[in-house]
Every structure is written in C-alpha cells, then in structure tokens.
GROMACS .gro file of C-alpha atoms in nm:
model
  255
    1UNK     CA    1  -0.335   2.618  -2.897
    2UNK     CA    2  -0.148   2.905  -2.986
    3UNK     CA    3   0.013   3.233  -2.890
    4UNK     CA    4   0.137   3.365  -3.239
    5UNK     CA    5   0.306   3.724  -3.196
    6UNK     CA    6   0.309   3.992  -3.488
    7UNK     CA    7   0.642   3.922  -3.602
    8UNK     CA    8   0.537   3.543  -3.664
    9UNK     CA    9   0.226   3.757  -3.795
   10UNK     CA   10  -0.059   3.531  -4.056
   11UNK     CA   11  -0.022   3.663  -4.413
   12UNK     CA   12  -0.190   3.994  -4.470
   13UNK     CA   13  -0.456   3.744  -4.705
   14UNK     CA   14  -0.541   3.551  -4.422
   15UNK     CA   15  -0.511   3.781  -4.120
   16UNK     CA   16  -0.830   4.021  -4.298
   17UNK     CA   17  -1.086   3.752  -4.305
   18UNK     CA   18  -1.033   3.669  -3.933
   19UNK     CA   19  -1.089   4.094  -3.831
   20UNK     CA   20  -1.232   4.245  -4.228
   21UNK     CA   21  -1.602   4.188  -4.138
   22UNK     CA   22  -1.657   4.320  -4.485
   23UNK     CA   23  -1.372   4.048  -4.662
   24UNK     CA   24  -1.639   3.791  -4.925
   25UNK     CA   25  -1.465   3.526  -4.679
   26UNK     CA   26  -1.535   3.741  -4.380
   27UNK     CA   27  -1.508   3.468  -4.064
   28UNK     CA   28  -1.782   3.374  -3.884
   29UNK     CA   29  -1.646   3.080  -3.667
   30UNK     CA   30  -1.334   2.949  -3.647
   31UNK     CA   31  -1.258   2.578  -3.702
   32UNK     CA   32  -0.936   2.452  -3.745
   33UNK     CA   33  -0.648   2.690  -3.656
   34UNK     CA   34  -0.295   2.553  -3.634
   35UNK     CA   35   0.063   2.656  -3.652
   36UNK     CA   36   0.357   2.414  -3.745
   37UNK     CA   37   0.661   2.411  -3.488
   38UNK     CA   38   0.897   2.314  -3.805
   39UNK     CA   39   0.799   2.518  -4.137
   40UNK     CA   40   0.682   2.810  -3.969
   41UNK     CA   41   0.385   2.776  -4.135
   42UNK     CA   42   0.001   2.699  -4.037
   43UNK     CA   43  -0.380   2.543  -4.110
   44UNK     CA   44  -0.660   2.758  -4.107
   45UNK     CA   45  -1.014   2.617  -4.147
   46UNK     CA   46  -1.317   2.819  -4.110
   47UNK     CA   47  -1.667   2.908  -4.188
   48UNK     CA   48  -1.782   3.232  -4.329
   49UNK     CA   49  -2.026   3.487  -4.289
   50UNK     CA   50  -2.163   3.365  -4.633
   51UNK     CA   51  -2.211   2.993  -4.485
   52UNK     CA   52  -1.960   2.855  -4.698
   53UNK     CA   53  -1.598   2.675  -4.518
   54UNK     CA   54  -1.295   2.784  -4.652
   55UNK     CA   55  -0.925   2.670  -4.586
   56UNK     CA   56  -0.593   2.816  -4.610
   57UNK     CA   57  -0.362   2.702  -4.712
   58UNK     CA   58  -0.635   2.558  -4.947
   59UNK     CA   59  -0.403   2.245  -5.059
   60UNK     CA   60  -0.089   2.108  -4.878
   61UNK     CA   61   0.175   2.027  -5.125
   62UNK     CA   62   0.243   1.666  -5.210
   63UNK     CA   63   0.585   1.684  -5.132
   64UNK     CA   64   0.512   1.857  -4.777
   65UNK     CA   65   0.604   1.725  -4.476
   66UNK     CA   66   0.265   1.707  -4.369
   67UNK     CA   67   0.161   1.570  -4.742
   68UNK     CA   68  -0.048   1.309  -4.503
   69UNK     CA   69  -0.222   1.572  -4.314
   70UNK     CA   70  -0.318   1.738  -4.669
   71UNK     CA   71  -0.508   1.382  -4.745
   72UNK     CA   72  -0.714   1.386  -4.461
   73UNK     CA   73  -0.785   1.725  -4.466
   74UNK     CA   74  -0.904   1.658  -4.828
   75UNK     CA   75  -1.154   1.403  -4.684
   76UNK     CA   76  -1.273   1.612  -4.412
   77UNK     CA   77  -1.463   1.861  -4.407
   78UNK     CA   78  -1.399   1.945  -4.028
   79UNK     CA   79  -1.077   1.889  -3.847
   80UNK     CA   80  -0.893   1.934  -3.529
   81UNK     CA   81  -0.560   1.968  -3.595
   82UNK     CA   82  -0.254   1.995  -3.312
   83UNK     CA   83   0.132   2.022  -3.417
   84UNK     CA   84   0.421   1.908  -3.216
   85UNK     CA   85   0.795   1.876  -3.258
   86UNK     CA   86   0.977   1.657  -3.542
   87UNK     CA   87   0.721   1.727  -3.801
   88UNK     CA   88   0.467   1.570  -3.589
   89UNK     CA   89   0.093   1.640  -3.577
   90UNK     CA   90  -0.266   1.477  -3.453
   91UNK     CA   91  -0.553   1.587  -3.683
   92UNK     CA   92  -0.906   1.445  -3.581
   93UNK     CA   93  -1.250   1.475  -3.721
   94UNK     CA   94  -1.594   1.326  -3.674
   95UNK     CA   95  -1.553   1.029  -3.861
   96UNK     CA   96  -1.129   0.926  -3.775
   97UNK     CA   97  -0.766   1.033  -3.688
   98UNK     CA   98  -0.482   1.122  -3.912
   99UNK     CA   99  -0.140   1.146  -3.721
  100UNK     CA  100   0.240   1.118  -3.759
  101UNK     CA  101   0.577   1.080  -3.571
  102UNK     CA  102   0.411   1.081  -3.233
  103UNK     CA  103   0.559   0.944  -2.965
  104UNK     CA  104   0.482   0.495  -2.980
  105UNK     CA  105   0.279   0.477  -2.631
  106UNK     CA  106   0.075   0.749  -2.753
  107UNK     CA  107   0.000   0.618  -3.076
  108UNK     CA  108  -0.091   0.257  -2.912
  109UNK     CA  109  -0.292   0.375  -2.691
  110UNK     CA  110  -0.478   0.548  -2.965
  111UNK     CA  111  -0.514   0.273  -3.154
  112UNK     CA  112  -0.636   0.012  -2.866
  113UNK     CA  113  -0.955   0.231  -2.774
  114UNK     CA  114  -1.021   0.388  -3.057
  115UNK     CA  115  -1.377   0.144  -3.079
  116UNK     CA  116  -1.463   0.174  -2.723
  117UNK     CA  117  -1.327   0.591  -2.712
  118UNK     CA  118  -1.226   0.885  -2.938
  119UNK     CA  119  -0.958   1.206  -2.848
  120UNK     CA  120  -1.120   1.481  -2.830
  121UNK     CA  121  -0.834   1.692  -2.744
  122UNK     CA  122  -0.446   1.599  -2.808
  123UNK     CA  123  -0.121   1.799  -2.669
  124UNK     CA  124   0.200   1.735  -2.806
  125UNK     CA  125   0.467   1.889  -2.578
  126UNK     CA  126   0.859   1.870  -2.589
  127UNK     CA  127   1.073   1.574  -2.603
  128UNK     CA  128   0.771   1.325  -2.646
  129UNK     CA  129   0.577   1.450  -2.373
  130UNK     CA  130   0.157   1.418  -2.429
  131UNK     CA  131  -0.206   1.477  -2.311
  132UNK     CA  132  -0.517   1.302  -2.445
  133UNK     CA  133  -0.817   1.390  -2.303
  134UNK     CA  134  -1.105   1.122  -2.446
  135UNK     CA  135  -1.461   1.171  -2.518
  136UNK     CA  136  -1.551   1.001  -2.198
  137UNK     CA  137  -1.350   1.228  -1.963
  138UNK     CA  138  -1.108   1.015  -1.926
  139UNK     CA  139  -0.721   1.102  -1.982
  140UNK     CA  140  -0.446   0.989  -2.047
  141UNK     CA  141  -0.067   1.136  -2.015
  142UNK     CA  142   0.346   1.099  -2.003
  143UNK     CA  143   0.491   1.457  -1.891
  144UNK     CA  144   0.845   1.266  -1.732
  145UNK     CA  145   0.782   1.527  -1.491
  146UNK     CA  146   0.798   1.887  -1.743
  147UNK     CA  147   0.471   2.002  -1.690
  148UNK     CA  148   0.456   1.985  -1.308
  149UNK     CA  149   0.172   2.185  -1.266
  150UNK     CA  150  -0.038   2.093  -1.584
  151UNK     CA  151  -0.008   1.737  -1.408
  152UNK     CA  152  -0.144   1.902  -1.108
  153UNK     CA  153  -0.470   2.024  -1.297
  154UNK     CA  154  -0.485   1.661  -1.430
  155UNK     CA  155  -0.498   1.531  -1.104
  156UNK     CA  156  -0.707   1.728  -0.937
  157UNK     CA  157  -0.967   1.777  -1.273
  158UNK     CA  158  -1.262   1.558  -1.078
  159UNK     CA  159  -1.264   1.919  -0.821
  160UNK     CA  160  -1.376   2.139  -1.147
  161UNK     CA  161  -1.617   1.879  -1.354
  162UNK     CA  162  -1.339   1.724  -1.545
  163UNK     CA  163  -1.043   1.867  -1.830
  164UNK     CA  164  -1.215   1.984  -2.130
  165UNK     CA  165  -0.910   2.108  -2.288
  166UNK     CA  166  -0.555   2.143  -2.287
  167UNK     CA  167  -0.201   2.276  -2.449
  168UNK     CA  168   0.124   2.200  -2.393
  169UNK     CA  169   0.440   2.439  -2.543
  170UNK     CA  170   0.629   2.217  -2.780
  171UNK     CA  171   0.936   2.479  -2.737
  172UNK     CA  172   0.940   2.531  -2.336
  173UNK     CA  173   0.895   2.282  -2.100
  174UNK     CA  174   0.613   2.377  -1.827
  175UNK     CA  175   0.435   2.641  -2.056
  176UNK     CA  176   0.065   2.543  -2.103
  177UNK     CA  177  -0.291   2.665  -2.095
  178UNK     CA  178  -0.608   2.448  -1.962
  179UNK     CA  179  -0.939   2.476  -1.954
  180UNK     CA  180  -1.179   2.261  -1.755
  181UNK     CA  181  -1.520   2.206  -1.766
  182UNK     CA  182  -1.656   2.444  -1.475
  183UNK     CA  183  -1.475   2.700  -1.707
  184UNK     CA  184  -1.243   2.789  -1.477
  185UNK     CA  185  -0.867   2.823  -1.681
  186UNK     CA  186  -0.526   2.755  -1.579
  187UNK     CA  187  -0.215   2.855  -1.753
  188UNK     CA  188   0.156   2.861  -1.648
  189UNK     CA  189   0.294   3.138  -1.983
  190UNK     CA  190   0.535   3.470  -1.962
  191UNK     CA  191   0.472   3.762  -1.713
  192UNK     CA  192   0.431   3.984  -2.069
  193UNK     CA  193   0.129   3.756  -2.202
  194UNK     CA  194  -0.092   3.775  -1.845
  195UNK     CA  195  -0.321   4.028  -1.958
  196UNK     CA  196  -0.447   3.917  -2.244
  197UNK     CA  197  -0.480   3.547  -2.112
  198UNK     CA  198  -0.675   3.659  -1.852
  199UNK     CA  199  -0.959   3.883  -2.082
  200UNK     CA  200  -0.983   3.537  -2.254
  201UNK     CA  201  -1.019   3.299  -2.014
  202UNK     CA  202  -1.278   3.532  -1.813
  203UNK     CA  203  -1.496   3.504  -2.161
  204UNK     CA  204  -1.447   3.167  -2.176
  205UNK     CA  205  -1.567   3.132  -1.823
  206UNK     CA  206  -1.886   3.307  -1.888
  207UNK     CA  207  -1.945   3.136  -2.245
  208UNK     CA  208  -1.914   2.803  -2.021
  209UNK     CA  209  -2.184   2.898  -1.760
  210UNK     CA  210  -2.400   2.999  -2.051
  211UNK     CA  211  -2.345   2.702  -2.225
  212UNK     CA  212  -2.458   2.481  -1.936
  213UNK     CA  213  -2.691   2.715  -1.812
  214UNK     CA  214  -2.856   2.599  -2.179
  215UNK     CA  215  -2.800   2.243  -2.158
  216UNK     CA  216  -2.964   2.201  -1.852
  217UNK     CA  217  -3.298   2.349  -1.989
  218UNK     CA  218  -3.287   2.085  -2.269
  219UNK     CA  219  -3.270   1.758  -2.089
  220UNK     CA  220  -3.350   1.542  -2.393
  221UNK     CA  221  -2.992   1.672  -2.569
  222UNK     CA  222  -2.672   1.483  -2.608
  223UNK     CA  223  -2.413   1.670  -2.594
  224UNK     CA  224  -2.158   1.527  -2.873
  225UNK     CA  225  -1.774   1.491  -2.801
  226UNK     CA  226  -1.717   1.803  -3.043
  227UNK     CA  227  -1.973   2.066  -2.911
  228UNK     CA  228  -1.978   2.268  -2.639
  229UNK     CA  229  -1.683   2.510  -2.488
  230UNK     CA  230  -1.455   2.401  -2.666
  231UNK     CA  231  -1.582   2.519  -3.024
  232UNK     CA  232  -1.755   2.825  -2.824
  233UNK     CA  233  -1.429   2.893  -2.628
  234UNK     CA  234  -1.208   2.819  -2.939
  235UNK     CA  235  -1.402   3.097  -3.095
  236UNK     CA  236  -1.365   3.361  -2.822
  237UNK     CA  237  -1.023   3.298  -2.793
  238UNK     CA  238  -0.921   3.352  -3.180
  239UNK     CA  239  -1.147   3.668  -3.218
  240UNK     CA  240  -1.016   3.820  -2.927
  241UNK     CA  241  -0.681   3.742  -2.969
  242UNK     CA  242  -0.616   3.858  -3.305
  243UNK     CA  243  -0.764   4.205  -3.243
  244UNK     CA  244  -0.484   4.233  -2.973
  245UNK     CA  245  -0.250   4.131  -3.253
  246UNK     CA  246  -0.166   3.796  -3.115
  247UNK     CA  247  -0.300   3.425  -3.223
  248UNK     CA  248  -0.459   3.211  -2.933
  249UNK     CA  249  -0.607   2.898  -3.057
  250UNK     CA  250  -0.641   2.535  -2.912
  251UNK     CA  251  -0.434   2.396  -3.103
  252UNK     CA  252  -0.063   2.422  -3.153
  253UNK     CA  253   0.143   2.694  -2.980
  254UNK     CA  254   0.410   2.910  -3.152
  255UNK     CA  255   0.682   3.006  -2.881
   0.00000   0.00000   0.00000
C-alpha cells in the first residue's frame, strides 16, 4: 500500500496510462503497484484497455537490488508485490513466493505452511515488524508493540468477518491502513491525508457489499484467495488516488 505524493510523483510515461484514457496502454485494472523504501523507485503491473498486461519498469536490472524480484516477475505473469526496509520485499503469485531480507520468523513461518496455506496479503513494517494474513483467514504477526492499534483490528477482526487486507508504514511506526472483510476500513495516517482516505475507503465499502451481495446469488462459486475486494478495492483505490495526485495502492507505502 501506498501514499505516494507529487513530489515523489511516477514518471510523466507512466503516470498517463494510469489517468490518459486515450494512452495505446491506457489502464484498465491495476495489478501490481509497488514503491521501493530504498531506490526510490517502483513496480507497476497492469492490464490495458487493449487486453494486453504491461509492466514498468519492463525489466529489473541484473545488477539491482531486487535482481531476484526481476526473475520472478519474469516467470509471472501476475504478482503481488510489497516492499519493506533493507532492500526487502515479498512478491507472490498464483503459482509461489519470491522474497528477500525479511525478518527469520517470518520467513519460517512461510516456509512451514506453505503446503497446507498461502499469504495472501504481506506487511512489512519498521524494524522487522510484520503481518501475514493467509488464504484461510488466519494471521499471523510480530508488531513488538508499534502498531498498537493495527494489533487492535487484528484482534478484534472475527467482529467484522475477518482482515482481508493490511499495510504497515515501513518509515513511521503506528501508520497503517486496513481493510476487513465487512468492508469497513481502518487507518491510523496524518491529519492532511483524512480526506482523501476517507472518499476511498467509503468506495471500497460499497464495492465490498456489491461484491458479496454477488457471491451470495452464485452459491456454486469458490471464491479464490486472489479475487474479491481486494483486486476490486485495489482498483478503486489507485484510480481514485492518482486523480487527486497522490498514489494509494496495497502494497508498499512511500512516507
């Protein structure tokens, strides 16, 4: 997830497919939009109007940084991608993981369920801190006690149908944005950033009651571990966003 202000602006390139609805790469929906916390620079995977993906940067180079995150992206056509401190970063698809320099008990704990569950969203916070939220509802978390109240939603998450996303500020300690799965959103950011938060987050609560408004009228579907709000809410929030100048994505957050 990310709040991305004008002076940390996309390039001009990039910026025009997400609002040009004329651009040949004009978006259409979102998929993959990420900022790094050490480069200052980003991922941005999408599908356009013309039904074709596109991604920008369109190759990571080999001597990056994130020169592993390039290789998976390669392989996958669809990612989630979420970047923390220390060159660190959790990328996920349909078919596996890709991840570096996260913190050890996260990456164990990963890697001991990953044949009985699968992330299906990933924070990366400050000084090691992390959320996972699986595929089965379950989660899993170590804030060492700087994100009091995004511990609180965790808590209490049975009271609104579960977590169904979440972000954590990998610059200040306590700023995050959640979303749960009665659509209801909770957020702890600056005073300056309220109004816009809030447009979103009412959207995303009435994309969520559509959503399972539908799903209850088709009782035979299975609703997989990447559907739902999150990409319908992931692509309310960028539009939105970037036509108040600002990038909002659930992904990575740029303080």
């Amino acid at each position: 997830m990310g709040v991305h202000s004008s002076e940390n602006a996309l390039p001009a390139a990039v910026y025009r497919v997400f609002i040009d609805e004329s651009h040949a790469h004009a978006m259409d929906t979102p998929r993959d939009v990420a900022f790094t916390v050490d480069e200052g620079s980003y991922i941005v995977r999408w599908t356009a109007k013309n039904g074709k993906n596109y991604r920008k940067p369109a190759q990571i180079p080999v001597g990056s940084n994130y020169a592993r995150l390039g290789r998976f992206m390669d392989s996958n056509k669809s990612t989630l991608t979420t970047f923390g401190p220390g060159f660190s970063y959790f990328s996920f698809s349909r078919t596996g993981c890709s991840w570096q320099n996260i913190p050890p008990a996260l990456e164990e704990n990963i890697q001991n369920c990953m044949n009985v569950r699968r992330p299906a969203c990933v924070a990366l916070g400050v000084e090691g801190t992390y959320i996972v939220i699986f595929d089965d509802g379950t989660v899993t978390f170590n804030l060492q006690g700087m994100y009091p109240e995004a511990e609180t939603i965790i808590q209490n998450r049975a009271k609104r149908n579960g977590l169904k996303y979440i972000a954590l500020s990998p610059f200040r300690a306590g700023h995050h944005y959640a979303v749960c799965r009665d659509g209801s959103s909770h957020w702890k950011l600056p005073a300056s950033w309220k109004e816009q938060v809030t447009a979103v987050s009412k959207g995303i609560r009435t994309v969520a009651q559509k959503t399972t408004s539908s799903a209850s009228s088709r009782k035979t579907h299975k609703v997989g571990w990447k559907e739902g709000l999150e990409i319908v809410s992931r692509r309310q929030m960028i539009q939105q966003f970037l036509r108040s100048y600002l990038t909002f994505v659930v992904v990575c957050w740029i303080g």
